[in-house]
Structures are given as structure tokens and as C-alpha cells.
Coordinates of C-alpha atoms in Angstrom, one line a residue:
Chain A
M30 CA 0.0 0.0 0.0
H31 CA 1.2 3.5 -0.8
P32 CA 2.8 5.1 2.2
R33 CA 0.4 8.1 2.0
R34 CA -2.6 5.8 2.0
L35 CA -1.2 3.9 4.9
R36 CA -0.8 7.2 6.8
W37 CA -4.4 8.2 6.1
L38 CA -5.5 4.8 7.1
G39 CA -3.5 5.1 10.3
L40 CA -5.0 8.6 11.0
T41 CA -8.5 7.3 10.3
M42 CA -8.0 4.4 12.7
V43 CA -6.7 6.8 15.4
A44 CA -9.7 9.0 14.9
A45 CA -12.0 6.0 15.0
A46 CA -10.4 4.6 18.1
T47 CA -10.6 8.0 19.8
T48 CA -14.3 8.2 18.9
L49 CA -15.0 4.7 20.1
A50 CA -13.1 5.5 23.3
G51 CA -15.5 8.4 23.8
I52 CA -18.7 6.4 23.3
S53 CA -17.7 3.1 24.7
H54 CA -18.4 2.5 28.4
A55 CA -18.0 -0.1 30.9
A56 CA -21.0 -1.5 32.5
S57 CA -22.4 -4.8 33.5
Q58 CA -21.8 -7.1 30.7
T59 CA -24.2 -9.9 31.0
F60 CA -27.3 -8.2 32.2
N61 CA -29.2 -4.9 32.4
T62 CA -28.7 -1.7 34.0
A63 CA -31.6 0.5 35.2
L64 CA -30.1 3.6 33.6
P65 CA -32.4 5.4 31.1
V66 CA -32.5 5.5 27.4
A67 CA -33.7 9.0 26.4
E68 CA -37.1 9.1 24.9
G69 CA -37.0 8.5 21.1
S70 CA -33.4 7.5 21.2
L71 CA -31.7 4.3 20.1
V72 CA -28.7 2.6 21.7
L73 CA -26.7 -0.2 20.2
R74 CA -24.5 -2.6 21.9
E75 CA -22.3 -5.4 20.6
Q76 CA -21.1 -8.0 23.1
L77 CA -18.8 -10.9 22.5
L78 CA -18.9 -14.2 24.3
Y79 CA -16.5 -17.1 24.7
L80 CA -17.5 -20.1 26.7
K81 CA -15.7 -23.3 27.5
A82 CA -17.2 -26.1 29.4
S83 CA -16.0 -29.6 30.0
D84 CA -16.4 -32.7 32.2
D85 CA -19.0 -35.2 31.7
N86 CA -20.2 -36.5 35.0
A87 CA -20.7 -35.5 38.6
S88 CA -17.4 -36.7 39.9
D89 CA -14.1 -34.9 39.6
E90 CA -12.9 -37.3 37.0
P91 CA -13.8 -36.8 33.4
G92 CA -16.4 -39.1 32.0
P93 CA -15.8 -41.5 29.3
A94 CA -17.0 -39.2 26.6
E95 CA -14.6 -36.5 27.7
R96 CA -16.7 -33.8 26.2
N97 CA -15.5 -30.3 25.6
L98 CA -17.8 -27.5 24.6
D99 CA -16.5 -24.3 23.1
V100 CA -19.0 -21.5 22.3
F101 CA -18.1 -18.3 20.5
G102 CA -20.8 -15.7 20.1
S103 CA -21.7 -12.2 19.4
F104 CA -24.9 -10.4 20.7
S105 CA -26.3 -7.4 19.1
V106 CA -28.4 -5.4 21.4
L107 CA -30.7 -2.6 20.3
G108 CA -32.5 -0.4 22.8
Y109 CA -35.2 2.2 22.2
G110 CA -36.5 4.8 24.6
V111 CA -40.3 4.6 24.4
R112 CA -40.5 7.0 27.2
S113 CA -37.8 8.2 29.5
D114 CA -38.9 5.6 32.0
L115 CA -39.8 2.8 29.6
A116 CA -37.4 1.2 27.1
L117 CA -37.7 -1.6 24.7
F118 CA -34.7 -3.9 24.0
G119 CA -34.1 -6.5 21.4
V120 CA -31.2 -9.0 21.5
L121 CA -30.0 -11.0 18.5
P122 CA -27.2 -13.6 19.1
Y123 CA -25.0 -15.3 16.7
L124 CA -23.5 -18.5 18.0
D125 CA -20.8 -20.8 16.9
K126 CA -20.8 -24.0 19.1
Q127 CA -18.3 -26.9 18.9
L128 CA -18.5 -30.0 21.0
E129 CA -15.7 -32.6 21.1
L130 CA -16.4 -36.0 22.5
T131 CA -15.3 -39.6 22.5
T132 CA -17.8 -42.0 21.1
P133 CA -18.5 -45.4 22.9
G134 CA -16.3 -46.9 20.1
G135 CA -13.4 -44.8 21.4
E136 CA -13.3 -42.5 18.4
R137 CA -12.8 -38.7 19.1
I138 CA -15.2 -36.7 17.1
T139 CA -16.3 -33.1 16.8
R140 CA -19.8 -31.8 16.3
S141 CA -20.6 -28.2 15.6
A142 CA -23.3 -25.7 14.8
H143 CA -23.4 -22.1 14.0
G144 CA -26.0 -19.5 13.2
I145 CA -28.5 -17.0 14.6
G146 CA -29.6 -17.9 18.0
D147 CA -32.8 -17.2 19.8
A148 CA -33.7 -13.5 19.9
Q149 CA -35.0 -11.8 23.0
V150 CA -37.3 -8.8 23.4
F151 CA -37.8 -7.2 26.8
A152 CA -39.0 -4.0 28.4
P153 CA -37.6 -2.4 31.6
Y154 CA -39.8 0.1 33.3
T155 CA -38.2 2.6 35.8
L156 CA -40.3 2.2 38.9
L157 CA -38.0 4.1 41.3
Q158 CA -35.8 7.0 40.5
H159 CA -33.8 9.0 43.0
D160 CA -31.5 11.6 41.4
R161 CA -29.1 13.8 43.1
R162 CA -26.2 15.9 41.8
G163 CA -23.7 13.5 40.3
S164 CA -25.5 10.3 41.2
T165 CA -28.6 8.4 40.5
F166 CA -30.4 5.3 42.0
R167 CA -33.0 3.4 40.0
V168 CA -35.0 0.3 40.3
A169 CA -36.6 -1.2 37.1
P170 CA -38.6 -4.3 36.8
F171 CA -38.6 -5.8 33.4
V172 CA -40.4 -8.6 31.4
G173 CA -39.5 -10.2 28.2
I174 CA -39.8 -13.1 25.8
K175 CA -37.4 -15.3 24.1
L176 CA -38.3 -16.1 20.5
P177 CA -37.4 -19.3 18.6
T178 CA -35.5 -17.5 15.9
G179 CA -32.5 -19.8 16.0
D180 CA -32.3 -23.1 14.2
D181 CA -33.3 -26.0 16.5
N182 CA -33.1 -28.8 14.1
D183 CA -29.5 -28.8 12.8
R184 CA -28.0 -32.0 11.8
D185 CA -24.5 -33.3 10.8
G186 CA -23.2 -36.6 9.5
F187 CA -24.0 -38.3 12.9
G188 CA -27.6 -37.2 12.8
R189 CA -29.5 -34.5 14.6
L190 CA -27.3 -32.4 16.9
P191 CA -28.1 -32.7 20.6
Q192 CA -30.4 -30.0 21.8
P193 CA -27.8 -28.0 23.8
L194 CA -25.7 -27.7 20.7
Q195 CA -28.5 -26.3 18.6
P196 CA -28.3 -22.5 18.1
G197 CA -31.9 -22.2 19.2
S198 CA -34.1 -24.0 21.6
G199 CA -37.2 -23.9 19.5
S200 CA -39.3 -22.7 22.4
W201 CA -41.1 -19.5 23.4
D202 CA -39.9 -18.6 26.9
L203 CA -41.0 -15.8 29.2
F204 CA -38.7 -14.1 31.6
G205 CA -38.8 -11.2 34.1
G206 CA -36.9 -9.7 37.0
V207 CA -35.8 -6.5 38.7
I208 CA -32.7 -4.4 38.1
A209 CA -31.3 -1.9 40.5
T210 CA -28.5 0.5 39.6
Y211 CA -26.6 3.1 41.6
Q212 CA -24.4 5.3 39.6
T213 CA -22.1 8.1 40.6
L214 CA -19.3 10.0 38.9
D215 CA -16.8 7.5 40.3
Y216 CA -18.5 4.1 40.3
Q217 CA -21.5 2.2 39.3
L218 CA -23.2 -0.8 41.0
D219 CA -25.7 -3.0 39.1
T220 CA -27.7 -5.9 40.4
Q221 CA -30.3 -8.0 38.9
I222 CA -32.6 -10.9 40.0
S223 CA -34.5 -12.6 37.2
Y224 CA -36.5 -15.8 36.4
K225 CA -37.0 -17.5 33.1
T226 CA -39.6 -20.1 32.4
N227 CA -38.5 -22.5 29.7
T228 CA -41.1 -24.4 27.7
E229 CA -40.9 -27.6 25.7
A230 CA -39.9 -27.8 22.1
N231 CA -38.9 -30.7 20.0
G232 CA -39.8 -33.1 22.8
F233 CA -37.2 -31.4 25.0
E234 CA -37.6 -28.9 27.8
F235 CA -34.8 -27.0 29.3
G236 CA -35.1 -26.2 33.0
D237 CA -36.3 -23.0 34.3
E238 CA -33.6 -20.5 35.3
S239 CA -33.2 -18.2 38.3
R240 CA -30.4 -15.7 38.2
L241 CA -28.7 -13.3 40.6
D242 CA -26.2 -11.0 38.9
A243 CA -24.2 -8.1 40.3
S244 CA -21.4 -5.9 39.0
A245 CA -19.3 -3.0 40.3
W246 CA -17.5 -0.5 38.2
T247 CA -15.1 2.1 39.3
A248 CA -13.5 5.0 37.4
R249 CA -9.8 5.2 37.4
P250 CA -9.0 8.7 38.6
G251 CA -7.8 10.9 35.9
A252 CA -8.6 8.4 33.2
S253 CA -10.5 9.8 30.2
S254 CA -12.1 6.6 29.5
A255 CA -12.1 3.6 31.8
A256 CA -12.0 0.0 30.8
P257 CA -14.9 -2.3 31.4
A258 CA -15.3 -4.2 34.6
A259 CA -13.2 -7.0 35.4
A260 CA -13.8 -10.1 37.4
R261 CA -16.9 -12.2 37.5
V262 CA -17.7 -15.3 39.4
N263 CA -20.3 -17.7 38.2
S264 CA -21.7 -20.5 40.0
A265 CA -24.1 -23.2 39.0
R266 CA -25.2 -26.1 41.0
P267 CA -26.9 -28.5 38.6
A268 CA -29.0 -31.5 39.8
G269 CA -26.8 -34.2 41.0
S270 CA -23.5 -32.6 40.3
R271 CA -21.0 -30.6 42.1
S272 CA -21.1 -26.9 41.8
A273 CA -18.8 -25.1 39.4
T274 CA -17.1 -21.8 39.8
T275 CA -15.5 -19.8 37.2
T276 CA -13.5 -16.7 37.7
R277 CA -12.5 -14.5 34.9
F278 CA -10.6 -11.3 34.6
T279 CA -11.0 -9.0 31.7
S280 CA -9.3 -5.9 32.8
P281 CA -7.2 -4.9 35.7
T282 CA -8.6 -1.4 35.9
S283 CA -11.9 -2.1 37.6
T284 CA -13.7 -4.9 39.3
A285 CA -17.0 -6.5 38.7
I286 CA -18.4 -9.6 40.4
A287 CA -21.3 -11.4 39.1
S288 CA -22.8 -14.6 40.4
R289 CA -25.4 -16.8 38.9
H290 CA -27.3 -19.6 40.1
C291 CA -29.1 -21.9 37.7
S292 CA -31.9 -23.6 39.3
P293 CA -31.5 -27.3 39.3
M294 CA -34.9 -27.9 37.6
A295 CA -33.8 -29.0 34.2
R296 CA -35.9 -31.6 32.7
S297 CA -35.3 -33.5 29.5
S298 CA -37.6 -35.9 28.0
A299 CA -36.6 -39.3 26.8
S300 CA -37.3 -38.5 23.2
G301 CA -35.2 -35.4 23.5
D302 CA -32.3 -37.2 24.9
K303 CA -32.3 -39.9 22.3
R304 CA -32.6 -38.0 19.2
G305 CA -29.2 -36.5 18.8
G306 CA -26.7 -39.3 18.3
P307 CA -23.3 -38.9 19.8
G308 CA -23.1 -36.3 22.5
T309 CA -26.7 -36.3 23.2
R310 CA -26.7 -37.9 26.5
P311 CA -27.6 -35.4 29.1
A312 CA -24.7 -34.8 31.3
T313 CA -23.7 -32.5 34.0
S314 CA -20.8 -30.4 33.1
T315 CA -18.8 -28.0 35.0
T316 CA -17.0 -25.0 33.7
R317 CA -13.2 -24.8 34.0
P318 CA -11.6 -21.7 35.3
M319 CA -11.0 -19.5 32.4
S320 CA -7.6 -18.2 31.5
R321 CA -6.8 -14.6 32.1
A322 CA -7.9 -12.5 29.4
T323 CA -7.3 -8.9 28.8
G324 CA -8.9 -6.2 26.7
P325 CA -12.1 -4.3 27.1
A326 CA -15.4 -5.4 25.8
T327 CA -14.8 -8.9 24.9
S328 CA -16.0 -10.7 27.5
T329 CA -18.8 -11.9 29.1
S330 CA -19.6 -14.5 31.4
P331 CA -18.1 -17.8 31.0
M332 CA -21.4 -19.3 31.6
A333 CA -21.6 -22.0 33.9
T334 CA -23.9 -24.3 32.2
A335 CA -24.4 -27.4 33.3
T336 CA -27.7 -28.4 34.4
R337 CA -28.9 -31.6 32.9
S338 CA -28.7 -31.1 29.2
R339 CA -28.9 -27.5 29.8
Y340 CA -27.2 -24.7 27.9
S341 CA -28.1 -21.3 29.0
A342 CA -26.8 -18.5 27.1
P343 CA -25.3 -15.9 29.3
T344 CA -27.0 -13.3 27.2
G345 CA -30.1 -13.7 28.9
H346 CA -30.0 -10.0 29.4
P347 CA -26.9 -8.6 28.0
C348 CA -28.4 -5.3 27.6
A349 CA -26.5 -3.0 29.5
N350 CA -27.3 0.4 28.1
G351 CA -23.8 1.1 29.0
A352 CA -22.5 -0.3 25.9
V353 CA -23.0 3.0 24.4
R354 CA -22.8 5.0 27.4
S355 CA -19.5 6.7 27.6
R356 CA -17.6 7.2 30.7
A357 CA -15.0 9.9 30.7
A358 CA -13.3 11.5 33.6
P359 CA -15.8 13.3 35.8
T360 CA -14.3 16.5 34.8
A361 CA -15.0 16.0 31.2
R362 CA -17.1 18.5 29.4
S363 CA -19.0 17.5 26.4
T364 CA -20.2 19.9 23.8
A365 CA -22.8 19.5 21.2
G366 CA -23.9 21.9 18.6
S367 CA -27.5 22.2 17.7
R368 CA -26.9 21.9 14.0
R369 CA -25.1 18.5 13.9
Chain B
M13 CA -4.3 35.8 -7.3
N14 CA -1.9 33.2 -6.6
F15 CA -2.7 30.0 -4.6
K16 CA -1.3 31.2 -1.4
T17 CA -3.3 34.4 -1.5
A18 CA -6.5 32.5 -2.3
D19 CA -5.8 30.2 0.7
R20 CA -5.3 33.2 2.9
T21 CA -8.4 34.8 1.7
A22 CA -10.5 31.7 2.3
I23 CA -9.1 31.4 5.9
W24 CA -10.0 35.0 6.6
L25 CA -13.4 34.6 5.2
G26 CA -13.9 31.5 7.4
L27 CA -12.8 33.3 10.5
M28 CA -15.0 36.2 9.7
L29 CA -18.0 34.0 9.3
L30 CA -17.2 32.1 12.5
A31 CA -16.8 35.4 14.4
S32 CA -20.1 36.8 13.1
S33 CA -21.9 33.6 14.2
V34 CA -20.4 34.0 17.7
Y35 CA -21.6 37.6 17.8
A36 CA -25.0 36.5 16.7
A37 CA -25.4 34.1 19.6
G38 CA -28.4 34.8 21.9
P39 CA -28.8 34.4 25.6
S40 CA -27.4 31.6 27.6
Y41 CA -29.1 29.5 30.3
R42 CA -27.7 27.5 33.1
I43 CA -29.6 24.3 33.8
E44 CA -28.8 22.2 36.9
V45 CA -29.5 18.5 36.4
D46 CA -29.7 15.8 39.1
G47 CA -28.9 12.2 38.3
L48 CA -26.3 13.1 35.6
A49 CA -23.2 10.9 36.2
C50 CA -21.9 9.8 32.8
P51 CA -21.2 11.3 29.3
F52 CA -23.8 9.1 27.7
C53 CA -26.4 10.6 30.0
A54 CA -25.1 14.0 28.9
Y55 CA -25.5 13.0 25.3
G56 CA -29.2 12.2 25.9
I57 CA -29.8 15.6 27.5
E58 CA -27.9 17.4 24.8
K59 CA -29.8 15.6 22.2
K60 CA -33.1 16.5 23.7
L61 CA -32.1 20.2 24.4
N62 CA -30.8 20.6 20.8
A63 CA -34.2 19.6 19.6
V64 CA -35.7 22.6 21.3
P65 CA -36.3 25.4 18.7
G66 CA -33.8 28.2 18.9
V67 CA -31.1 26.3 20.7
E68 CA -27.7 27.1 19.2
R69 CA -25.3 25.3 21.5
V70 CA -25.3 23.0 24.5
E71 CA -22.4 22.4 26.8
T72 CA -22.5 20.0 29.6
D73 CA -20.4 19.9 32.8
I74 CA -21.0 16.5 34.2
K75 CA -19.0 16.9 37.3
H76 CA -21.2 19.7 38.5
G77 CA -24.4 18.6 36.9
V78 CA -24.7 21.8 34.9
V79 CA -25.8 22.3 31.3
I80 CA -25.3 25.6 29.6
V81 CA -27.7 26.3 26.7
T82 CA -26.9 29.1 24.3
M83 CA -29.8 30.3 22.2
D84 CA -29.9 31.8 18.8
D85 CA -29.9 35.5 18.5
G86 CA -33.3 36.7 19.5
A87 CA -34.5 33.3 20.9
A88 CA -35.3 32.5 24.4
L89 CA -35.5 29.2 26.3
D90 CA -38.6 28.5 28.3
E91 CA -38.1 26.7 31.6
T92 CA -41.0 24.4 30.8
A93 CA -39.3 23.3 27.6
A94 CA -36.0 22.8 29.3
K95 CA -37.7 20.8 32.1
R96 CA -39.5 18.6 29.4
A97 CA -36.2 18.0 27.6
V98 CA -34.4 16.9 30.7
K99 CA -37.2 14.7 31.7
E100 CA -37.5 13.0 28.3
A101 CA -33.8 12.3 28.7
G102 CA -34.6 10.5 31.9
F103 CA -33.2 13.1 34.5
T104 CA -34.4 15.7 36.9
L105 CA -34.2 19.4 36.4
K106 CA -32.9 20.9 39.6
G107 CA -32.4 24.6 38.6
F108 CA -32.9 27.0 35.7
K109 CA -31.7 30.4 35.3
R110 CA -30.6 32.8 32.7
A111 CA -26.8 32.8 32.8
S112 CA -26.2 35.9 30.5
S113 CA -27.8 38.3 28.2
E114 CA -27.1 38.4 24.5
Q115 CA -23.4 38.6 23.7

């Protein structure tokens, strides 16, 4: 490439990076915040996911199948401010799942699926709002529905893929909960409690989910733009298995802790279990501790899955408005002209 | 007219236009906003205030929760309109006063 073009490209990238640094913002990464979306405004968030799960039985020893599940995903979240106290969010995931396992014959095989996952639509309503200079406390209940937009009947050379490997569940599922957010110039706290009822599809029913999430975010003094929050702990205690704990660090500049408890209510029908060929057998799995990762905005929960045949995307509510909120130093002044 | 002279002329013309627009600015208002704690929140307020007819410029001081609204020459900002804009952005108007007369 011509050096001059290269220089322009470099300058453009710097400008873009500067702009993005201005509009990107740390926030809870796997669930909501109760912060507002201005009436008539749109916010867009892109969230990335990497999940790794392994183990095959309830003991500490790997099972005979030695299954390893890797999931890469991106979640596009679009929010619209219907009113200042009522927002509407849509979430569309794209998932790439890969499962390695050993067949009863001793052969090591890989099964995979990728595509659009199940979309979600939900609406938080600000029930309580207490504003002070430089801080706000808000409580917002929300309700939503998961739509069966993902493919739930993918097949490969071995037959139909096991249900947890399908990009979509095929079911219409309702969920709801409450979010509380306290934000100041220096830090932000978010917490959410939610419940999701999973219904049956394809002769298979995932268990209901109850979740408790929390995150904390602090601004680094003097920083013009702080990195996203950092550490998260997930826990899941599936039926008949030991609990799993995963800790992950995404940035050393701030700290977030989120915990999740998946209710051990997963149910799978016999037909659902038998339809998938290798890898279908419902099994408890536990997540391995994730390796240290750096860099903002890539992250999300390593998703402790693991209920019986249960795969539960961490994007249940990945809709932190914060993706497009920008956090600059508290002294930052922003200016906007009326004729933009 | 050589190229350098043309450049210089264009720059002076630009500066004159800029200066005239500054002199044409109308009154400014100081709006105190509660609940404002991040630049994205400020963006929402600025967007709403900029949609008010006659607003020329909006500046936000997040640290102090203050928004300065400068109007077009001859225009005025109504407190009700300012309060509505702040509310639509999801925040609370704490104070409203005229910061200066026309410049």
C-alpha cells in the first residue's frame, strides 16, 4: 500500500479509536442496568462471548465421553427509549458452538453448529428514580420473551445435533426480573434478579432459570475513558452434580463480580435425549476456570452451564445500556452543537 | 491571485463567518440537572435540548451537573421546555436560570 494511503488509514484508525473510546463505556456485561434510554433515542451494543465447558459427570474425574464444549458468540443489542422511564430492548445472538467428545467406540469426534440464536425482546420500566447531583439510584422491573429464531433442528453426519448444541431451543420462553442501579461520577453498581420459564420444544424442555447478577465498576482517577469491569464469578449447581465456579478477569482497571445460580430444575424428556446421536446424553458439566484475558469489551460470562442437558446463554439479558454510554473523567465536558 | 493568496483569503473569510456567528449568539441559560453521572447521560440531555427550537449550542459539565444552553440571536429558552427535555432524557431538572444576556 502506498505510504500516503497507509498514513491516512492510520489517522482514520486513530480517529475511530478516539471516537470509540468516547462512546464506549464499561457496564455490567451480561445483564441490564436501570439507567435510562432517552425518549425516542436508540442505543446499540455489541457484546462478545467465549464459553468453554467440560467434564462429563458428577465426579471430579472426566467421564468416558470427555466432552469439551466451546462457544463463540456475538450479541447485538438494540434499545429504544419509548419514554424516559420505559425502554424496549431487542437482543439477537450469533453463536458458533463446537463439541468434542469420545464415542463409545473410542473415536474422538467433533460436532458443531453455528448461526443466529434465539432473539429476546424485553422492556424495563423505571419504577423508582432517585436523582441527586452526580448520582442516581434506579430500580426497574422488566419482562420479556425469548423467541425461537435460532435453528433448532441442525444435523450433521451423525444425525440430529443434541439440543444443547443447537443454536436455538425452538421454544417461546417468558422471563422477568428486577434491576437496581446506583451510579455516581466515580463508580457504578448494578444488580439483577431474574427468572425465566423454559417451555418444551422438539420433545425437549430446558429447566427454568433463576439468576442473581451483580457488577461493580469504578472509574480510574484521571482516566479519560475507563475500561470495562473485570472479574466475575459464576456458580451453578446442577442437579446431581458438584457446583462449578468460574472466575475470569477482563481488565485490571476495575472490578466486577457477578454470580449466577441456575436452578436445578432442568428436565429432559426421553425423546429429546435420544434424538441427537453422539453427544446427546444429558450430562452434568462444569466449567473450567478461564484463562486470564485482557482487553475491554470482549467478555462476558463464561457461563456456567451445566444443568442436565442445559445450555443457557449468558446473554439472557446482555443489555447494559452502558455499551453506548461513555464514561469519561468526571471533569470531562461535552459539547454538542445544535446543527449537527 | 496566486494560490497562497487564495488560501489566505479563504481562511480570513472563514474566520469572519465564525466570528459573526459568535456575535450572533443569543442568551445563555444555566440548567442544573440531578442524576447526571456519565457522558452518555449527557449525550441524551444534549440531544433533547438541541431539539428545542432556537437552541444554538449545548455544553455539559458532568462533574457539576450543569448544562449551559446558548440560544440563537433573538431566541429565548422556556423553563418548561427545558424541564421537558431533561425529563425526556430521563433526568431531573434541579435549577434553571438565565446565565447571561445576549453577547
